XYZ file of C-alpha atoms in Angstrom:
207
model
C -0.028 0.058 0.026
C 1.335 3.421 -0.689
C 1.847 5.734 2.417
C 0.944 9.366 2.558
C 2.535 11.111 5.009
C 4.208 14.782 5.960
C 7.678 15.800 5.549
C 8.800 16.724 9.013
C 12.000 18.352 10.686
C 14.165 15.134 11.248
C 11.032 12.849 11.416
C 10.468 10.757 14.388
C 10.935 7.255 14.671
C 6.954 6.580 14.107
C 7.312 8.515 10.757
C 10.475 6.434 9.619
C 8.942 3.104 10.544
C 5.866 4.085 8.476
C 8.182 5.073 5.611
C 10.558 1.973 5.544
C 7.381 -0.128 5.726
C 5.396 1.493 2.801
C 5.385 0.064 -0.489
C 5.683 3.732 -1.802
C 6.111 6.977 0.034
C 4.055 9.949 -0.995
C 4.608 13.206 0.580
C 2.156 15.477 1.448
C 3.101 19.003 -0.425
C 0.055 20.875 -0.689
C -1.489 21.095 2.696
C -1.977 24.420 5.131
C 0.797 25.097 7.712
C -0.454 24.407 11.185
C 1.263 25.157 14.409
C 2.549 22.658 17.003
C 3.155 20.070 14.704
C 6.484 18.204 13.595
C 6.707 20.381 10.650
C 9.033 22.643 12.494
C 9.972 20.639 15.852
C 11.703 17.577 16.754
C 12.605 15.886 20.020
C 15.855 14.809 21.224
C 17.109 13.353 24.572
C 19.437 15.832 26.269
C 20.763 15.614 29.862
C 17.558 16.819 31.511
C 15.464 14.629 29.525
C 13.104 15.277 26.534
C 14.111 18.394 24.695
C 12.100 20.236 21.772
C 14.191 21.839 18.916
C 11.842 24.319 17.214
C 12.728 25.852 13.844
C 11.139 29.808 13.946
C 9.069 30.506 11.125
C 7.487 33.782 9.851
C 3.706 33.703 10.069
C 1.636 35.175 7.377
C -0.988 37.754 8.034
C -3.434 35.600 6.189
C -5.466 32.891 8.030
C -4.283 30.231 6.234
C -0.743 29.816 4.326
C 0.517 26.627 2.633
C 3.315 24.837 4.171
C 5.264 25.049 1.126
C 5.420 28.889 1.252
C 6.239 29.245 5.246
C 9.658 30.748 5.214
C 12.090 30.450 8.115
C 12.806 33.214 10.508
C 16.608 33.254 10.109
C 17.265 36.302 12.021
C 17.257 33.840 14.742
C 20.544 32.020 15.176
C 18.598 29.002 15.630
C 20.815 26.644 13.546
C 23.820 27.023 15.930
C 21.547 26.400 18.998
C 20.064 23.499 17.527
C 23.620 22.060 16.714
C 25.228 22.859 20.017
C 22.136 21.238 21.453
C 23.006 18.144 19.251
C 26.534 18.140 20.490
C 25.689 18.457 24.006
C 23.267 15.465 23.846
C 24.888 13.004 21.493
C 28.834 13.882 21.470
C 29.227 10.765 23.694
C 26.915 8.412 21.804
C 28.393 5.399 20.057
C 27.959 6.736 16.505
C 27.855 10.912 16.597
C 31.225 10.957 15.117
C 30.483 8.531 12.308
C 27.586 10.922 10.956
C 28.755 14.432 11.934
C 30.403 15.365 8.965
C 27.122 14.606 6.991
C 24.818 16.354 9.338
C 26.552 19.292 10.319
C 26.330 21.374 7.011
C 22.730 21.528 7.470
C 23.276 23.897 10.442
C 25.555 26.496 8.665
C 23.466 26.863 5.303
C 20.862 29.135 5.165
C 17.599 27.872 3.632
C 14.504 30.279 2.698
C 11.367 27.620 3.222
C 11.027 25.148 5.957
C 9.453 22.368 3.661
C 12.607 22.722 1.493
C 14.810 22.465 4.754
C 12.783 19.449 5.695
C 13.361 17.635 2.578
C 16.950 18.304 2.617
C 17.125 16.931 6.191
C 15.217 13.837 5.118
C 17.711 13.139 2.121
C 20.623 13.571 4.268
C 19.393 10.978 6.659
C 18.523 8.491 3.852
C 21.798 8.955 2.656
C 23.203 7.776 6.327
C 20.938 5.009 6.351
C 21.747 3.963 2.758
C 17.853 4.018 2.323
C 16.351 4.671 -0.980
C 12.691 5.581 -0.576
C 12.110 7.810 -3.805
C 9.216 9.357 -2.491
C 6.510 11.039 -4.815
C 4.968 14.260 -3.873
C 1.310 15.435 -4.058
C -0.013 18.147 -6.315
C -3.138 18.649 -4.870
C -4.674 18.542 -1.354
C -7.244 15.853 -0.525
C -8.844 15.739 2.835
C -9.562 11.964 2.519
C -7.736 9.645 0.339
C -8.829 6.057 -0.792
C -5.757 4.580 -2.844
C -3.291 5.227 0.162
C -2.671 4.550 3.860
C -3.031 8.063 5.257
C -0.824 8.681 7.955
C -0.917 12.437 7.903
C -2.098 12.280 11.578
C 1.626 11.493 12.725
C 2.442 15.115 12.138
C 0.590 16.301 15.355
C 2.830 16.861 17.982
C 0.305 17.544 20.763
C -1.634 14.355 19.663
C 1.172 12.076 19.621
C -0.114 8.568 20.457
C 2.208 5.982 22.501
C 3.941 3.514 20.183
C 5.000 0.147 21.246
C 8.677 0.461 20.050
C 11.287 -1.649 21.458
C 13.807 0.055 23.908
C 17.310 0.846 22.790
C 20.371 2.412 24.432
C 20.244 5.849 24.826
C 22.907 8.189 26.526
C 20.879 9.468 29.403
C 18.675 6.499 29.943
C 20.278 5.783 33.369
C 19.036 9.335 34.306
C 15.488 9.146 33.035
C 15.045 5.803 31.556
C 14.139 5.136 27.874
C 11.951 7.794 25.858
C 10.265 6.350 23.037
C 9.702 7.900 19.539
C 12.262 10.708 19.673
C 13.705 12.214 16.343
C 15.571 9.764 13.852
C 18.824 11.374 15.043
C 18.313 9.850 18.642
C 18.308 6.318 16.974
C 20.863 7.081 14.370
C 23.725 8.383 16.809
C 22.886 5.401 19.345
C 22.271 2.369 17.023
C 24.151 3.700 13.992
C 24.232 0.834 11.058
C 21.744 -1.060 12.881
C 19.292 1.900 12.872
C 17.501 0.414 9.672
C 17.075 -3.149 11.168
C 15.351 -1.547 14.106
C 13.000 0.356 12.081
C 11.984 -2.677 9.844
C 11.258 -4.639 13.033
C 8.914 -1.986 14.721
C 5.180 -1.682 14.242
C 2.884 1.356 14.525
C 0.129 1.605 16.932
C -3.326 1.015 15.292
C -5.588 3.966 14.911
């Protein structure tokens, strides 16, 4: 079954489980931008527990704005802050140095649009995983779809449902225990080349 899903900022594990299990991935490109979603946030495991990394965006004066038209507020030095947060959280993880050179450029080059930046992050993660998904993109928005598995609900950060994911070793698990469904970066830095095997072995909670 083809799977319809949102491009998000360093997608969480649920997003990647859905994508690696899909027959074909279709990215929703024509929806409206909604606040409090994973479109411009991701969660990592920091020394004090779960930490949100937000990309600041410029909100239009219009009531509705297409996701693809939303610009990043680059006057804030958010990229440096996010990279420092990742260094602080994961520099002692088993595989951070292994992927550092591929990821670091993302936090130095300015990108105008949030959707473009998210797509670039997705492509870099796929390169790290040696994963070829070759997603297609929607051209019109459909509220209901019949020919695809609609997993667009996974984008809602405030309505995140518990997932039955297996535990893996995390840097600060001795302090705060296992935290599930963080950014794919958490899994990548801790599991390295085993990341894809982990994703393929997990299942999403039913709707």
